[in-house]
Short mmCIF file of C-alpha atoms and ligand atoms in Angstrom, two decimals:
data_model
loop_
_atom_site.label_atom_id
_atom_site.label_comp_id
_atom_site.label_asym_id
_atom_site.label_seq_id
_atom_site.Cartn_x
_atom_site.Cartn_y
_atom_site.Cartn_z
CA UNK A 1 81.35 123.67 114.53
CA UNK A 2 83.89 120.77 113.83
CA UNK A 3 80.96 118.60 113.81
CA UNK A 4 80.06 119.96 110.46
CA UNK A 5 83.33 119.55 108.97
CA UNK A 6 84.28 117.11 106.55
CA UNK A 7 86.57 114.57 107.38
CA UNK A 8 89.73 115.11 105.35
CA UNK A 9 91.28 111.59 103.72
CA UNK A 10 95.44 112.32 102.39
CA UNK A 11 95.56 110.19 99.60
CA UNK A 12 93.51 108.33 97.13
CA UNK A 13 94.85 104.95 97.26
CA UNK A 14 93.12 101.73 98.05
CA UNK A 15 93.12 103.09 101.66
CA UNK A 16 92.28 106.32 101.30
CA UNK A 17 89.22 105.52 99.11
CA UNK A 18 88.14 102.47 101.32
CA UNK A 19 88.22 105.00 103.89
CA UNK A 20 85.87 107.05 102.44
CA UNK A 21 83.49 104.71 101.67
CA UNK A 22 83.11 103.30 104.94
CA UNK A 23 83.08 106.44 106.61
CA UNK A 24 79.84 107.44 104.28
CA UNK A 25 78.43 104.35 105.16
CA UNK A 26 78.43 105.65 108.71
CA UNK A 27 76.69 109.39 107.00
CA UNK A 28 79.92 110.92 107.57
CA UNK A 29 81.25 113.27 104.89
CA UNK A 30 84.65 113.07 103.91
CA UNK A 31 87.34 115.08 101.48
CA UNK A 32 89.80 112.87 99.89
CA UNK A 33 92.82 114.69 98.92
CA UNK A 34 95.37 112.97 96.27
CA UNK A 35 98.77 114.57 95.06
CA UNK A 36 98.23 112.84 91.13
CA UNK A 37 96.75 114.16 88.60
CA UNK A 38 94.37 110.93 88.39
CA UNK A 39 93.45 108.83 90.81
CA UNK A 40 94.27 105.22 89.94
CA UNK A 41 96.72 102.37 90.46
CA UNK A 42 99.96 101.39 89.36
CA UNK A 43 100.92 97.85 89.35
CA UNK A 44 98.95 94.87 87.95
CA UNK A 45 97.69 92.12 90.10
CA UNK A 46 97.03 91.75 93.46
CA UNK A 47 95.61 88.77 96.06
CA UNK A 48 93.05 89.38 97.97
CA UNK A 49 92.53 86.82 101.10
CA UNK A 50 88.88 86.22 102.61
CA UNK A 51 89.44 89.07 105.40
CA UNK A 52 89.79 91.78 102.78
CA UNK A 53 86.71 90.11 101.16
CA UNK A 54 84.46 90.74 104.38
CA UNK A 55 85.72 94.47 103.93
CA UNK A 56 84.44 94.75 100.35
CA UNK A 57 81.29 93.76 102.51
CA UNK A 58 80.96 96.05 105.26
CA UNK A 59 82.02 98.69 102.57
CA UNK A 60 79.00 98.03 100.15
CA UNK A 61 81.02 97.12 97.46
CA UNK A 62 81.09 93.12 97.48
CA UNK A 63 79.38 91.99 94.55
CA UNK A 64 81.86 94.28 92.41
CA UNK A 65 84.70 92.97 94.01
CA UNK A 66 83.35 89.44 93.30
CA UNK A 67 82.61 90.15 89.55
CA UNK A 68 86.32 91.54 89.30
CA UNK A 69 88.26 88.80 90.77
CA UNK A 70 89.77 85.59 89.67
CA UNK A 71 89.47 82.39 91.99
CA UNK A 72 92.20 80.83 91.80
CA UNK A 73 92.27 76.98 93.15
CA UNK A 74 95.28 76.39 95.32
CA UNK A 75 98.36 78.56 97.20
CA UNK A 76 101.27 76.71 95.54
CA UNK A 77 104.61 76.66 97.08
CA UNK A 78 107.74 75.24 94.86
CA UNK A 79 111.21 74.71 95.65
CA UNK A 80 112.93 76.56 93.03
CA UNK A 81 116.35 74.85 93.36
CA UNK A 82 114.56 70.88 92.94
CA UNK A 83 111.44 72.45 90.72
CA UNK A 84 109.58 70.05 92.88
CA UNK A 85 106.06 70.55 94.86
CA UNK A 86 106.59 71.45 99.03
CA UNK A 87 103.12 72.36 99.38
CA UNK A 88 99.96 73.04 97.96
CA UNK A 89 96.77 75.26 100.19
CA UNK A 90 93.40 74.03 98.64
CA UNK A 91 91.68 77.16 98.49
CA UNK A 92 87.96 75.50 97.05
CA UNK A 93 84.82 74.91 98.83
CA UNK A 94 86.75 73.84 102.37
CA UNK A 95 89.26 76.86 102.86
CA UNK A 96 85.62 79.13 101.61
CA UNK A 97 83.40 77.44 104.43
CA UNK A 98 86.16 77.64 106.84
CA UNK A 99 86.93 81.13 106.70
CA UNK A 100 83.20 82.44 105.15
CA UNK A 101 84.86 83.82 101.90
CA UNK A 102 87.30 83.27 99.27
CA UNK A 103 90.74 83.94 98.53
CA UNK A 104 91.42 85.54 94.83
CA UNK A 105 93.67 87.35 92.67
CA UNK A 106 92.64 90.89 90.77
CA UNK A 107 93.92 93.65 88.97
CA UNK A 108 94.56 96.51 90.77
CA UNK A 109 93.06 98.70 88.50
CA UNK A 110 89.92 96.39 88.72
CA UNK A 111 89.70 96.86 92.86
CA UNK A 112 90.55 100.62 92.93
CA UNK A 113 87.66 101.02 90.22
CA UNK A 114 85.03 98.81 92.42
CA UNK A 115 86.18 100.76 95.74
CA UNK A 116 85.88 104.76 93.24
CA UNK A 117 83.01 104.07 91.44
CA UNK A 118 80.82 103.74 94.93
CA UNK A 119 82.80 106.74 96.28
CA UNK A 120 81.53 109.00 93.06
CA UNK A 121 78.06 107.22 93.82
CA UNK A 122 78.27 108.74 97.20
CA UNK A 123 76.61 112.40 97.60
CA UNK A 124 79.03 112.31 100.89
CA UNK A 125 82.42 112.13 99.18
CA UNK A 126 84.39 114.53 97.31
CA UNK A 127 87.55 113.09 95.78
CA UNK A 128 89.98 116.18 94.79
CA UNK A 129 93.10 115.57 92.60
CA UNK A 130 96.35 117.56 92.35
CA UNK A 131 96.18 118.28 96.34
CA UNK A 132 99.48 117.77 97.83
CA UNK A 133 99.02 117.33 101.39
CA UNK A 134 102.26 119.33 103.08
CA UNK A 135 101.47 118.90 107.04
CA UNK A 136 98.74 119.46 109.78
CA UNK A 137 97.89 121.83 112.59
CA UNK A 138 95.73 121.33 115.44
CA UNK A 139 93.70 123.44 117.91
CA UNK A 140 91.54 120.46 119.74
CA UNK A 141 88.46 120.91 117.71
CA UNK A 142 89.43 121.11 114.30
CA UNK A 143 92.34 119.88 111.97
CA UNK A 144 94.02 122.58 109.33
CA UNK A 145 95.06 120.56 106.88
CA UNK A 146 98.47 122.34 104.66
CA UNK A 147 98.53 122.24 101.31
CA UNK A 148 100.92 122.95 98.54
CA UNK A 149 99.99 126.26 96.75
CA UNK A 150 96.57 126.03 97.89
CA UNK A 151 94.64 127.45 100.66
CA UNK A 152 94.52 125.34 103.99
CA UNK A 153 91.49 123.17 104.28
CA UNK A 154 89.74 122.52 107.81
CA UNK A 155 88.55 118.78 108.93
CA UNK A 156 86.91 117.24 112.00
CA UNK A 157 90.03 115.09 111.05
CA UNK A 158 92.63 113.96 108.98
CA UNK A 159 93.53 110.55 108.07
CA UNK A 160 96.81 110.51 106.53
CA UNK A 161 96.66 107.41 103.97
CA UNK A 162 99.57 108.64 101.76
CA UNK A 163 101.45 105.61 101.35
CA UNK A 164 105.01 104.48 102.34
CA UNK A 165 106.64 107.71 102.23
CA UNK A 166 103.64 109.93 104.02
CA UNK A 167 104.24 113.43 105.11
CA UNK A 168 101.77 113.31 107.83
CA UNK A 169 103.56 110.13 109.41
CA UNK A 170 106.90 112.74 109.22
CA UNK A 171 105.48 115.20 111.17
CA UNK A 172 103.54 113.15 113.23
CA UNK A 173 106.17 110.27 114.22
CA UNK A 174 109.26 111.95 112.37
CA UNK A 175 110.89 108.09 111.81
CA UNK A 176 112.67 108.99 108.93
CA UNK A 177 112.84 107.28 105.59
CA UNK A 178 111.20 103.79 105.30
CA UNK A 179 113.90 101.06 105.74
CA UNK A 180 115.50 99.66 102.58
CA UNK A 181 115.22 95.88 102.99
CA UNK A 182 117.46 95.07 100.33
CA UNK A 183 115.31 93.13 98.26
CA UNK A 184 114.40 93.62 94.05
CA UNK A 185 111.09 93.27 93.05
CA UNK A 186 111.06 92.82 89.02
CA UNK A 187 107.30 92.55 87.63
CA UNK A 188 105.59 91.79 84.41
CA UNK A 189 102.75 90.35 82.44
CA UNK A 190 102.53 88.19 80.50
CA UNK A 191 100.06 86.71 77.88
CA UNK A 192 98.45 83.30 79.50
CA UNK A 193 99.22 81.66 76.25
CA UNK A 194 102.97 83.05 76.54
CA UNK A 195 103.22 81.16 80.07
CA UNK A 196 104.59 77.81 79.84
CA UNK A 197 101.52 75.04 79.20
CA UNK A 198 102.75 73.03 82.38
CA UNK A 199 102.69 76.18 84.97
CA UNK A 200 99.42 77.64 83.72
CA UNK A 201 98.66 76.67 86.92
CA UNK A 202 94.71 78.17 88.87
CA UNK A 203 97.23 78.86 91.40
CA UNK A 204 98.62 81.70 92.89
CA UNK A 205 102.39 80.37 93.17
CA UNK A 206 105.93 80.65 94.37
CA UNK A 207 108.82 79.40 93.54
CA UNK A 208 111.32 79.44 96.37
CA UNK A 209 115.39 79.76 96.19
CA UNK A 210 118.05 81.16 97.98
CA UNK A 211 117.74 84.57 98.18
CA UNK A 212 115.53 84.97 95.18
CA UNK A 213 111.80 83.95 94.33
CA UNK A 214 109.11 84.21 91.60
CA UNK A 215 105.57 84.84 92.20
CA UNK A 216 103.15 84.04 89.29
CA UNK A 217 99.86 83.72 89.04
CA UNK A 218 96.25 84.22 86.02
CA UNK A 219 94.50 87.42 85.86
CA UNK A 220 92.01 89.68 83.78
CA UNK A 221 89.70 86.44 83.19
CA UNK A 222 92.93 83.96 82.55
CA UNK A 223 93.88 86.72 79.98
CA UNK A 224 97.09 87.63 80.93
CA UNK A 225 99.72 86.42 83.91
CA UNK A 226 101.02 88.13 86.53
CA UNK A 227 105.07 87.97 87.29
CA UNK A 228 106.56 88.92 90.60
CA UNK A 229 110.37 87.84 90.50
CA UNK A 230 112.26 88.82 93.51
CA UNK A 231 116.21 88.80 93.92
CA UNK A 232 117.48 89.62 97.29
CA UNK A 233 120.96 91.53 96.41
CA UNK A 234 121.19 94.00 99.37
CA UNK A 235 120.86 97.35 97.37
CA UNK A 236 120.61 99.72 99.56
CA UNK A 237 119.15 102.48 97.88
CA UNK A 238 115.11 102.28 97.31
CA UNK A 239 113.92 102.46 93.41
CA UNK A 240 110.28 102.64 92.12
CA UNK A 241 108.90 101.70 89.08
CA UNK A 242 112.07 101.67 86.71
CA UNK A 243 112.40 99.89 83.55
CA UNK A 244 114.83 97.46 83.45
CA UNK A 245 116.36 94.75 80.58
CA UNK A 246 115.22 90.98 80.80
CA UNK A 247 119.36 90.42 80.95
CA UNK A 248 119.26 92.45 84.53
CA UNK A 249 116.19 90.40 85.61
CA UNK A 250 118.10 87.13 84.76
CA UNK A 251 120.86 87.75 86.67
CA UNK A 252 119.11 87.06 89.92
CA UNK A 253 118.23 83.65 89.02
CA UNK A 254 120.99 81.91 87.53
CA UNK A 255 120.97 79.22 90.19
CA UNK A 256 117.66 78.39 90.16
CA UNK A 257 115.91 74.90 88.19
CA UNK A 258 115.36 75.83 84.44
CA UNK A 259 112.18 75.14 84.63
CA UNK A 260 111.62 77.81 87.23
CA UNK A 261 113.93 80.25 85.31
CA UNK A 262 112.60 79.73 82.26
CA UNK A 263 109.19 81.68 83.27
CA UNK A 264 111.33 84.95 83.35
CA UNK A 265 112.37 84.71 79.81
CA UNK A 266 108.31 85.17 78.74
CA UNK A 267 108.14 88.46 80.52
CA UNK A 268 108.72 91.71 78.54
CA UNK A 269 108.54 95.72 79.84
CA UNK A 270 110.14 94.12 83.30
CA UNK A 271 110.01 97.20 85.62
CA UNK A 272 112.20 96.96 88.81
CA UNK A 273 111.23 98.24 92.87
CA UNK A 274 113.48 97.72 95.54
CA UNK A 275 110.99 97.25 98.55
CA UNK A 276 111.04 98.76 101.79
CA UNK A 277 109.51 98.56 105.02
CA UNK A 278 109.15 99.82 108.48
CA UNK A 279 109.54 98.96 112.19
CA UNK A 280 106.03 98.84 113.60
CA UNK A 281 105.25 101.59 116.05
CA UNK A 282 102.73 101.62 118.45
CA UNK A 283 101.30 105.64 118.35
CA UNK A 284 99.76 106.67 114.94
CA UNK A 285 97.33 108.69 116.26
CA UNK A 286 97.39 112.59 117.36
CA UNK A 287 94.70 114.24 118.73
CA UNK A 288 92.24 114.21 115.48
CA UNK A 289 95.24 112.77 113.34
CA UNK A 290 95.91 109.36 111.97
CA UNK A 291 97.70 107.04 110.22
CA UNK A 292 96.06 104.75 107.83
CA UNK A 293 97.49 101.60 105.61
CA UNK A 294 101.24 101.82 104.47
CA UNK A 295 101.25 105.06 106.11
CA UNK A 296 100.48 103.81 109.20
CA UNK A 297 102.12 100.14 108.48
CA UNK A 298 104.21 99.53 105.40
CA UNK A 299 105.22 96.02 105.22
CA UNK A 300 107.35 93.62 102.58
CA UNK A 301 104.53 91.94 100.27
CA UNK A 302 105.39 88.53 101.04
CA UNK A 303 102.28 87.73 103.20
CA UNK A 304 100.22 89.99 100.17
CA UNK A 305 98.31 91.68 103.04
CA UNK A 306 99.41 95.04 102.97
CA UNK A 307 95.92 96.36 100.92
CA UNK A 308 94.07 93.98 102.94
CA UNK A 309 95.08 95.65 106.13
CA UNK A 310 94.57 99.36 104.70
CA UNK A 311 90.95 97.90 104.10
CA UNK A 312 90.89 96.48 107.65
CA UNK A 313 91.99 99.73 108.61
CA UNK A 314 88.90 101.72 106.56
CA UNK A 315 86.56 99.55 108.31
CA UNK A 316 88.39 99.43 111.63
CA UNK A 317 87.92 103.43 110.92
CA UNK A 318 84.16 103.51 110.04
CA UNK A 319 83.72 101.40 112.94
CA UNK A 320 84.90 103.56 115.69
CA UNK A 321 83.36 106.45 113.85
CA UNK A 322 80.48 105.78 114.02
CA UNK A 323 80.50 104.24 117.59
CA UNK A 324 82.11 107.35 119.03
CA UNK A 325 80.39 110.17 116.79
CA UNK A 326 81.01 112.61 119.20
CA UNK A 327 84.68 112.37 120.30
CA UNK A 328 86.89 112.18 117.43
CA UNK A 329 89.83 111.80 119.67
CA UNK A 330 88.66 108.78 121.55
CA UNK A 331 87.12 107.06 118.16
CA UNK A 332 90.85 107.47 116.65
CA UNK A 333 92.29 106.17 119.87
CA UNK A 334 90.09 102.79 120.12
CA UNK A 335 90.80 102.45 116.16
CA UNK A 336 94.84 102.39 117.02
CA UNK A 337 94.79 100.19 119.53
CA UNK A 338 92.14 97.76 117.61
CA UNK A 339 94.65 97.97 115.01
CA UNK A 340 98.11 98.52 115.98
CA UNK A 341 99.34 94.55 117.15
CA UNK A 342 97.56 92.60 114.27
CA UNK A 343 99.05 94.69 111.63
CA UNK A 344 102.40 94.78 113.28
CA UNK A 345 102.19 91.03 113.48
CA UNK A 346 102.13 91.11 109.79
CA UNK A 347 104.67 93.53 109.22
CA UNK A 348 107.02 91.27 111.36
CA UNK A 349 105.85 87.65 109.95
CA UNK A 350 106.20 89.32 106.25
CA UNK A 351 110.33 89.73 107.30
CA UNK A 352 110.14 86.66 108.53
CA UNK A 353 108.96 84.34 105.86
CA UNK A 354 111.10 86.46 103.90
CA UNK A 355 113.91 85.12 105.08
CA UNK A 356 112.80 81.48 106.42
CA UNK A 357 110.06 80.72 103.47
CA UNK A 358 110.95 82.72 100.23
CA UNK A 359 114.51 83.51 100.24
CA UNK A 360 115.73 80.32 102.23
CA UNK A 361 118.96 78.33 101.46
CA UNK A 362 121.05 75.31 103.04
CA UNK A 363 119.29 73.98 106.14
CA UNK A 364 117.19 76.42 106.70
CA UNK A 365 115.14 75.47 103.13
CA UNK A 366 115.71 72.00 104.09
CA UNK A 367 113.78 72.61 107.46
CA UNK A 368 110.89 74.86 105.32
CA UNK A 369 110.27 72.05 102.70
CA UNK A 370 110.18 69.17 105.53
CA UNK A 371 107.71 71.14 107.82
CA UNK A 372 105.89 72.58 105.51
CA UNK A 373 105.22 69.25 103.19
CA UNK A 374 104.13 67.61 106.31
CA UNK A 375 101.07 70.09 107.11
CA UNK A 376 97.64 68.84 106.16
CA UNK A 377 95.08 70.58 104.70
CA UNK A 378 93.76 71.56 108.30
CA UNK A 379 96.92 72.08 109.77
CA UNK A 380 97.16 75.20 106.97
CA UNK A 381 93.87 76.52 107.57
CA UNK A 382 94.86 76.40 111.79
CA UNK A 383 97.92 78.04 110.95
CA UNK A 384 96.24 81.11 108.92
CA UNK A 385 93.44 81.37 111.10
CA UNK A 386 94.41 84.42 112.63
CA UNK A 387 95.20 86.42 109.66
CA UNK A 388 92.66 85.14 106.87
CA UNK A 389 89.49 85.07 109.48
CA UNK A 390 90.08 88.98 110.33
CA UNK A 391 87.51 91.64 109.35
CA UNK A 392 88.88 94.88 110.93
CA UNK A 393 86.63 94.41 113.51
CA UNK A 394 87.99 91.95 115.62
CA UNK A 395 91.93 92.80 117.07
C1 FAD B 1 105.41 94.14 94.75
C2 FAD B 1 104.23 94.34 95.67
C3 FAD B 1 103.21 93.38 95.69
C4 FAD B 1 102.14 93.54 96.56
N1 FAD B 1 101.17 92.57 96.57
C5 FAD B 1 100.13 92.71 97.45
C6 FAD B 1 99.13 91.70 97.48
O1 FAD B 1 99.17 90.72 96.73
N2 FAD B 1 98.08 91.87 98.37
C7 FAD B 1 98.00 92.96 99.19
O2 FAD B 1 97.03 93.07 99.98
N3 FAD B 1 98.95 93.92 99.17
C8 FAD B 1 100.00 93.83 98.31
N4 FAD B 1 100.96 94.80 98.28
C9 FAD B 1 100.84 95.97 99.19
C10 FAD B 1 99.87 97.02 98.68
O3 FAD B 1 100.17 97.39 97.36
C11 FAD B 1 99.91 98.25 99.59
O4 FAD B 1 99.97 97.86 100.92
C12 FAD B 1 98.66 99.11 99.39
O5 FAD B 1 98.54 99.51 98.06
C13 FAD B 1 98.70 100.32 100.33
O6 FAD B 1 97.61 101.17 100.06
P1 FAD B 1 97.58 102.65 100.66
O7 FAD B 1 96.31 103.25 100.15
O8 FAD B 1 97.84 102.61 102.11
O9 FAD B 1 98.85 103.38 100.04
P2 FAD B 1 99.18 103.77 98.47
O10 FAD B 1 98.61 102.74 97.60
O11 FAD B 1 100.63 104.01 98.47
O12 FAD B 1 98.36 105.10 98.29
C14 FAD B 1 98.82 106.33 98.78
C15 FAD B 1 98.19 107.43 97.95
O13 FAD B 1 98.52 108.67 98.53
C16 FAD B 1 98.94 109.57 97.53
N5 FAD B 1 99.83 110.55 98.16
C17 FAD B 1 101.11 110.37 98.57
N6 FAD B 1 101.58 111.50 99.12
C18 FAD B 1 100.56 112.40 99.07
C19 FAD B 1 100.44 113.74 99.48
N7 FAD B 1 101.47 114.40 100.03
N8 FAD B 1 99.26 114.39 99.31
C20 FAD B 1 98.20 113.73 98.74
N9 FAD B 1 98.28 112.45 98.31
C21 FAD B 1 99.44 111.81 98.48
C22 FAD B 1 99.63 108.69 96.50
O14 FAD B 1 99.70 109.32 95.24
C23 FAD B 1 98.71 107.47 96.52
O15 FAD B 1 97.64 107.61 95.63
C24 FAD B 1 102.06 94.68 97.42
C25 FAD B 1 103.06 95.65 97.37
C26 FAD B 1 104.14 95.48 96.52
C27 FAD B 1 105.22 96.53 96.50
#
């Protein structure tokens, strides 16, 4: 009988929906289940590096992801305190031969839409809103899935893609809250022809200072660009989403070249996140449960991977799936371990160059800027083999 159950998705974020998609690819149905009212994104832009790329590909939804994005040229990486050049990735014809797709930037909005409009093309996916996933029981052969004032829903599974501060990942690894690391994300657009004329850079790039750095980079078609300022001032209580002055957002960066601080004073409607994270863990599965993207993973943005991996995930997903049809429990095993070292490795390296690349002061910047100006174009491309040349598919 569970064989003709639905799968149930929690949550109807990039994940979630990427999920579902891949999962129909395999003929599998699937329910996706989101707490909002709408499902959509929050957020403006985001990168997307050549692995997530080969997902859009698996998932059927390439070309859309293609039309949507903006290719930007290089990965720029500025010392904020000198406002001088450490290094600059080429990311042109080389970096797209080497690892067999591009790197870009794109509106959230944009890659949600690509990855929902092929789920409400698909006769095997039903997307339900206002579902607020409480909790799971389990009897072997079926999943009950808990809902707030609804009737329980049974699944062949559950995948429980809802986000950073999941319920299923309470009841099913009980870690607690996600760790505050400390660190204030302020972001913003900003007209392109607000941006200063000498940073309207085709570049996706930071500025690096002690304990603070600014991300910038074109999107919507060179419309607008995207700001990313980051001041690490060891708050320790996490905040989403509120709107904050441009005096607040200034204080972080005081110390920092003018040139560098002067991008902040373009950006309007600055809204403020302190960011969190989480040790990796090596069981996210239970029986006919499991964890999916920041549910399974949540990581600090500084290696902008942590969508990419929840799409590495949907395929990793769809994969086992559909090589293991008829045991759930072993297809949601080999998906775990396939995923459970690579993504950790990111969740570690993204605390990491947090604290040795972005947020670097003294000798340890002076170390970063002499290593990393030394690197060659190959030397780069070596160095983010392992992460850019992933497709879910490979551990
Ligand atoms: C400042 C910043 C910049 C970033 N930049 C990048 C980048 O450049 N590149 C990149 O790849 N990643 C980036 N990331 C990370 C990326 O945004 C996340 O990793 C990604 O969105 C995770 O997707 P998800 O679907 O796992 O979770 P979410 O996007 O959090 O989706 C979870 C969904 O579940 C729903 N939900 C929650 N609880 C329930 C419930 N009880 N019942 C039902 N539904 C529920 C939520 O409403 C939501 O829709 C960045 C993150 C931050 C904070």
């Amino acid at each position: 009988m569970a064989r003709t159950l639905p799968v149930i998705i929690a949550g109807g974020g990039i994940g979630g929906i990427a999920a579902a998609l891949g999962l129909a690819r395999k003929g599998i149905a699937s329910i996706v289940l989101e707490r909002a009212a709408e499902l959509g994104e929050i957020g403006a832009g985001i990168q997307i590096g050549p692995n997530a790329f080969h997902c859009f590909d698996y998932l059927g939804v390439g070309d859309q992801a293609r039309t949507r994005a903006v290719y930007i040229d290089h990965l720029r990486l500025m010392d904020a305190l000198s406002a001088e050049q450490i290094a600059a990735i080429p990311l042109e014809a080389d970096f797209r031969r080497r690892f067999g797709n591009p790197y870009a930037v794109v509106h959230r909005a944009d890659l949600h839409g690509a990855l929902l409009d092929a789920c409400r093309a698909s006769d095997l996916i039903e997307l339900r809103t206002r579902h607020n996933v409480l909790g799971y029981e389990q009897d072997g052969s079926s999943v009950r899935v808990l809902l707030e004032d609804r009737d329980p829903l049974d699944g062949r599974a559950l995948i429980a893609a809802d986000g950073l501060r999941s319920n299923l990942r309470a009841q099913l690894i009980g870690d607690g809250e996600p760790r505050v690391s400390g660190h204030t994300t302020y972001r913003s657009v900003i007209p392109a022809e607000r941006m200063p004329a000498d940073l309207r850079w085709n570049a996706a790039t930071l500025w690096a200072g002690p304990k603070c750095h600014i991300v910038h980079y074109p999107l919507k078609g060179w419309k607008v660009f995207n700001l990313v300022v980051t001041y690490h001032n060891d708050v320790e209580e996490a905040v989403t989403g509120k709107p904050v002055s441009k005096d607040e957002v200034r204080q972080g960066f005081e110390h920092i070249h003018p040139r560098a601080q002067q991008i902040i004073e373009h950006g309007e409607d600055w809204k403020l996140w302190v960011l969190c994270d989480r040790d990796p863990v090596l069981d996210w599965v239970d029986g006919r449960v499991a964890l999916l993207g920041d549910a399974a993973h949540p990581m600090l943005q500084y290696f902008a991977q942590g969508a990419c991996m929840a799409l590495e995930d949907a395929v990793c997903l769809s994969h086992m799936f559909g090589s293991h049809s008829d045991d759930i429990e072993t297809a949601l095993d080999r998906y775990q371990r396939q995923r459970r070292v690579r993504t950790a490795r990111v969740q570690l390296d993204s605390r990491l160059i947090g604290d040795y690349v972005y947020h670097a002061a003294g000798a340890v910047a002076e170390v970063r800027n002499q290593i990393m100006s030394g690197l060659s174009t190959d030397d780069w491309y070596d160095r983010l083999a392992w992460l850019y040349g992933g497709t879910g598919l490979d551990p």
